[in-house]
Amino acid sequence: MQINLFDEKKRLVQKLDYDFDSIMENAETQSGDAFSNAEQLIEQAIIELGDYEISPSSSNIVKYLKTYAAFGYANEPLAISVKKRNEGNATMKDFSSTTFEEIIHFPNEEFQDRYNRLVGLDDLKSLIQKEGATIMAPEMLQKWSNKHHNKMIKALEAFSDRYPFFIFEGDVGTGKTEFAMTFGSELARFTNQEIVLARMSMKSRGNGVVGEMSKLITKSFQDASKIAATTKKPVIVLLDEADSLAQSREENQMHHEDRAGVNALIQGIDHIRSSDIPILVVFCTNRLGAIDPAIKRRAALVHTFSRPNLEQRYEVFKKYFDDIALTSRELAILAQITGENEIYRYGFTYSDLLTRVIPLSILYAYPDKPVTFDIIEQVIQSIKPSAPFVEQSQKGGNDLG
Ligand SMILES: Nc1ncnc2c1ncn2[C@@H]1O[C@H](COP(=O)(O)OP(=O)(O)O)[C@@H](O)[C@H]1O
Ligand SMILES: [Mg+2]
């Protein structure tokens, strides 16, 4: 099946040859209408060429495919109007029509600072930079092999099968979003290239309308490919708060709609792995241990974020209060009293410390007193740690008591 691409002045700019049957086969494995899926696949393939954008007037594709399917052939090639992409003219506003809420360019000083400020995650930081580099800059691993083994060692082949996909799971307020939003800056430095981050919050997206969630996910993958093609930079796609996609398919309560979303996610990841587009997908969920096995199996890395332990809470207080002359004994007490006790079986989250204890202590002292150990201690005693994330429940009991 031949596809001709025409520019705005109706000039033929490129001829493409695709196998109709394999497109349709591929389209039929996806949920929803096979012809619409096929249309999306074709558009995606054109976008991935990197030189063109599809003009919105190209709505003749489905009709063409139906005719082709009915007769088994078509007299004319499929004509699609495209727009030549402007090289080096890729600004933020080109992406304003994407599904993403935020698009960040790395390296980025502000995000780098935020990354550096994250406490207690040193092991994850070092692991993620290496894992990220194997995906975003595979040549670095090859260079390493050449340098230390004088050849490409066979073990590197194990990396070629991996999915460019990380999962961050863990309770609310444990740093998943903050880490996912910022590690790209360090990765950009480490791999010595610019990286784009595109974040979509899945919370309350999709509205439960059938097909909505899966469309959204499919579109986010298409948009990410577009961003990668336009900017010629690797892209981190952050699917944040993807809780509705995290319930095991084995649990029958999973809504049909969410299941379609799970399938769209799996297809998106599979497609990225089999193509050369440098996209890394990061999936965050508050639901612990409830991620669909088919999703989990694909992850190159699954990290469970936890509330800070005694040492980590100490580190947080030390980091933020080291210039107000608290003794290490006092810091240790603060770390101690923000942990679990007889009343609360769980300690403070990072978020409780960073967005409540510390600012409230300052506000308590402000404007006419210095902030002291006593003030911080008092503030802590007036706050309850956030209750752990429970399915469908309202988070209660975490306001100032
Ligand atoms: N390891 C950490 N060190 C310092 N601050 C943290 C850490 N983890 C989270 N925070 C802070 O806690 C708050 C909530 O983190 P967030 O990433 O939104 O949590 P989650 O996405 O897991 O619900 C943010 O202000 C963040 O900066
Ligand atoms: Mg979050």
Coordinates of N, CA, C and O in Angstrom, one line a residue, residues 126-142 156-168 183-184 187-188 190-196 221 228 232-237 268-269 271-283 298-302:
S126 N 22.0 6.9 42.3 CA 23.1 6.3 41.5 C 22.6 5.3 40.5 O 23.1 5.2 39.4
L127 N 21.7 4.4 41.0 CA 21.1 3.4 40.1 C 20.4 4.0 38.9 O 20.6 3.6 37.8
I128 N 19.6 5.0 39.2 CA 18.8 5.6 38.1 C 19.6 6.3 37.1 O 19.3 6.3 35.9
Q129 N 20.7 6.9 37.5 CA 21.6 7.5 36.5 C 22.2 6.5 35.5 O 22.2 6.7 34.3
K130 N 22.6 5.3 36.1 CA 23.1 4.3 35.2 C 22.0 3.7 34.3 O 22.2 3.5 33.1
E131 N 20.9 3.3 35.0 CA 19.8 2.8 34.2 C 19.3 3.8 33.1 O 19.1 3.4 32.0
G132 N 19.2 5.0 33.5 CA 18.8 6.0 32.6 C 19.7 6.2 31.4 O 19.3 6.3 30.3
A133 N 21.0 6.1 31.7 CA 22.0 6.3 30.7 C 22.0 5.1 29.7 O 22.1 5.3 28.5
T134 N 21.7 3.9 30.1 CA 21.7 2.8 29.2 C 20.5 3.0 28.2 O 20.6 2.5 27.1
I135 N 19.5 3.7 28.6 CA 18.3 4.0 27.7 C 18.5 5.2 26.9 O 18.3 5.2 25.7
M136 N 18.9 6.3 27.5 CA 19.0 7.6 26.9 C 20.3 7.8 26.1 O 20.4 8.6 25.2
A137 N 21.4 7.0 26.5 CA 22.7 7.2 25.8 C 23.3 5.8 25.8 O 24.4 5.6 26.4
P138 N 22.8 4.9 25.0 CA 23.3 3.5 25.0 C 24.8 3.4 24.6 O 25.5 2.5 24.9
E139 N 25.2 4.4 23.8 CA 26.6 4.4 23.4 C 27.6 4.5 24.5 O 28.7 4.1 24.4
M140 N 27.1 5.1 25.7 CA 28.0 5.2 26.8 C 28.4 3.8 27.3 O 29.6 3.6 27.7
L141 N 27.5 2.9 27.3 CA 27.8 1.5 27.8 C 28.7 0.8 26.8 O 29.6 0.1 27.2
Q142 N 28.5 1.1 25.5 CA 29.4 0.5 24.5 C 30.8 1.1 24.6 O 31.8 0.3 24.5
L156 N 26.2 -7.3 27.0 CA 25.5 -6.1 26.7 C 24.2 -6.3 26.0 O 23.3 -5.6 26.0
E157 N 24.2 -7.5 25.3 CA 22.9 -7.9 24.6 C 21.7 -7.9 25.5 O 20.6 -7.7 25.1
A158 N 22.0 -8.3 26.8 CA 20.9 -8.3 27.8 C 20.2 -7.0 27.9 O 19.0 -6.9 28.2
F159 N 20.9 -5.9 27.5 CA 20.2 -4.6 27.6 C 19.3 -4.3 26.5 O 18.4 -3.5 26.6
S160 N 19.6 -5.0 25.3 CA 18.8 -4.6 24.2 C 17.3 -5.0 24.3 O 16.5 -4.5 23.6
D161 N 17.1 -6.0 25.2 CA 15.7 -6.5 25.3 C 14.9 -5.7 26.4 O 13.7 -6.0 26.6
R162 N 15.6 -4.8 27.1 CA 14.9 -4.2 28.2 C 13.9 -3.1 27.7 O 14.1 -2.5 26.7
Y163 N 12.9 -2.9 28.5 CA 11.9 -1.9 28.2 C 12.4 -0.6 28.9 O 12.8 -0.6 30.0
P164 N 12.3 0.5 28.1 CA 12.6 1.8 28.7 C 11.6 2.3 29.6 O 10.8 3.2 29.3
F165 N 11.5 1.7 30.8 CA 10.3 1.9 31.6 C 10.6 1.7 33.1 O 11.1 0.6 33.5
F166 N 10.3 2.7 33.9 CA 10.5 2.6 35.3 C 9.2 2.7 36.0 O 8.3 3.5 35.6
I167 N 9.1 2.0 37.2 CA 7.9 2.2 38.0 C 8.3 2.7 39.4 O 9.2 2.2 40.0
F168 N 7.6 3.8 39.8 CA 7.8 4.3 41.2 C 6.5 4.1 41.9 O 5.5 4.7 41.5
F183 N 15.1 13.9 38.3 CA 16.3 13.1 38.0 C 16.8 13.4 36.6 O 18.0 13.2 36.3
G184 N 15.9 13.8 35.7 CA 16.3 14.1 34.3 C 17.4 15.1 34.2 O 18.2 15.1 33.3
L187 N 20.5 13.4 34.9 CA 20.7 12.5 33.8 C 21.3 13.2 32.5 O 22.1 12.7 31.8
A188 N 20.7 14.4 32.3 CA 21.2 15.3 31.2 C 22.7 15.6 31.4 O 23.4 15.6 30.4
F190 N 24.8 13.9 33.2 CA 25.6 12.7 33.2 C 25.8 12.2 31.8 O 26.9 11.7 31.4
T191 N 24.8 12.3 31.0 CA 24.9 11.8 29.6 C 25.3 12.9 28.6 O 25.4 12.6 27.4
N192 N 25.5 14.1 29.2 CA 26.0 15.2 28.4 C 25.2 15.5 27.2 O 25.6 15.6 26.1
Q193 N 23.8 15.6 27.4 CA 22.9 15.9 26.3 C 21.7 16.6 26.9 O 21.5 16.5 28.1
E194 N 20.9 17.2 26.1 CA 19.7 17.8 26.6 C 18.6 16.8 26.6 O 18.6 15.9 25.8
I195 N 17.7 16.9 27.6 CA 16.6 15.9 27.8 C 15.4 16.7 28.0 O 15.4 17.7 28.7
V196 N 14.3 16.2 27.5 CA 13.0 16.9 27.7 C 12.1 16.0 28.6 O 12.1 14.8 28.5
F221 N 1.7 9.0 24.2 CA 2.8 8.3 23.5 C 3.1 8.9 22.2 O 4.3 9.2 21.8
A228 N 10.1 14.1 20.7 CA 11.4 13.6 20.5 C 11.8 13.9 19.0 O 13.0 14.2 18.8
K232 N 14.7 16.5 18.6 CA 15.8 15.6 18.4 C 16.5 15.3 19.8 O 17.7 15.2 19.9
K233 N 15.7 15.3 20.8 CA 16.2 15.1 22.2 C 15.5 13.9 22.8 O 14.3 13.7 22.5
P234 N 16.1 13.2 23.7 CA 15.4 12.1 24.4 C 14.3 12.7 25.3 O 14.5 13.8 25.8
V235 N 13.3 11.9 25.5 CA 12.1 12.4 26.2 C 11.8 11.5 27.4 O 11.8 10.3 27.2
I236 N 11.6 12.1 28.6 CA 11.1 11.3 29.7 C 9.6 11.6 29.8 O 9.2 12.7 29.9
V237 N 8.8 10.5 29.7 CA 7.4 10.7 29.8 C 7.0 10.2 31.2 O 7.2 9.1 31.6
G268 N 2.0 1.0 24.2 CA 2.9 2.2 24.0 C 4.3 1.8 24.4 O 5.3 2.1 23.7
I269 N 4.5 1.1 25.5 CA 5.9 0.7 26.0 C 6.5 -0.3 25.0 O 7.7 -0.2 24.6
H271 N 5.9 -0.6 21.9 CA 6.2 0.1 20.6 C 7.5 0.9 20.8 O 8.4 0.9 19.9
I272 N 7.7 1.6 21.9 CA 8.9 2.4 22.1 C 10.1 1.4 22.1 O 11.1 1.7 21.5
R273 N 10.0 0.3 22.8 CA 11.1 -0.6 22.9 C 11.5 -1.1 21.5 O 12.7 -1.2 21.2
S274 N 10.5 -1.4 20.6 CA 10.9 -1.9 19.3 C 11.3 -0.9 18.3 O 11.7 -1.2 17.2
S275 N 11.2 0.4 18.7 CA 11.6 1.4 17.8 C 12.9 2.1 18.3 O 13.4 1.7 19.4
D276 N 13.4 3.0 17.5 CA 14.6 3.7 18.0 C 14.4 5.0 18.7 O 15.3 5.7 19.0
I277 N 13.1 5.3 19.0 CA 12.9 6.6 19.6 C 13.4 6.6 21.0 O 13.0 5.7 21.8
P278 N 14.2 7.6 21.4 CA 14.7 7.6 22.8 C 13.7 8.2 23.7 O 13.7 9.4 24.0
I279 N 12.8 7.3 24.2 CA 11.8 7.7 25.2 C 11.9 6.8 26.4 O 12.0 5.6 26.3
L280 N 11.8 7.4 27.6 CA 11.8 6.7 28.8 C 10.5 7.0 29.5 O 10.2 8.1 29.7
V281 N 9.8 5.9 29.8 CA 8.5 6.1 30.5 C 8.6 5.9 32.0 O 9.2 4.9 32.4
V282 N 8.1 6.8 32.8 CA 8.1 6.6 34.2 C 6.7 6.7 34.7 O 5.9 7.6 34.4
F283 N 6.3 5.7 35.5 CA 5.0 5.4 35.9 C 4.9 5.6 37.4 O 5.6 4.8 38.1
R298 N 7.4 -5.6 32.6 CA 8.2 -4.9 31.6 C 9.2 -3.9 32.2 O 10.0 -3.4 31.5
A299 N 9.0 -3.6 33.5 CA 9.8 -2.5 34.0 C 11.3 -2.8 34.2 O 11.6 -3.9 34.7
A300 N 12.1 -1.9 33.7 CA 13.6 -2.1 33.9 C 13.9 -1.9 35.3 O 14.9 -2.4 35.8
L301 N 13.1 -1.1 36.0 CA 13.3 -0.8 37.4 C 12.0 -0.5 38.1 O 11.2 0.2 37.6
V302 N 11.8 -1.2 39.3 CA 10.7 -0.9 40.1 C 11.2 -0.4 41.4 O 12.0 -1.1 42.1

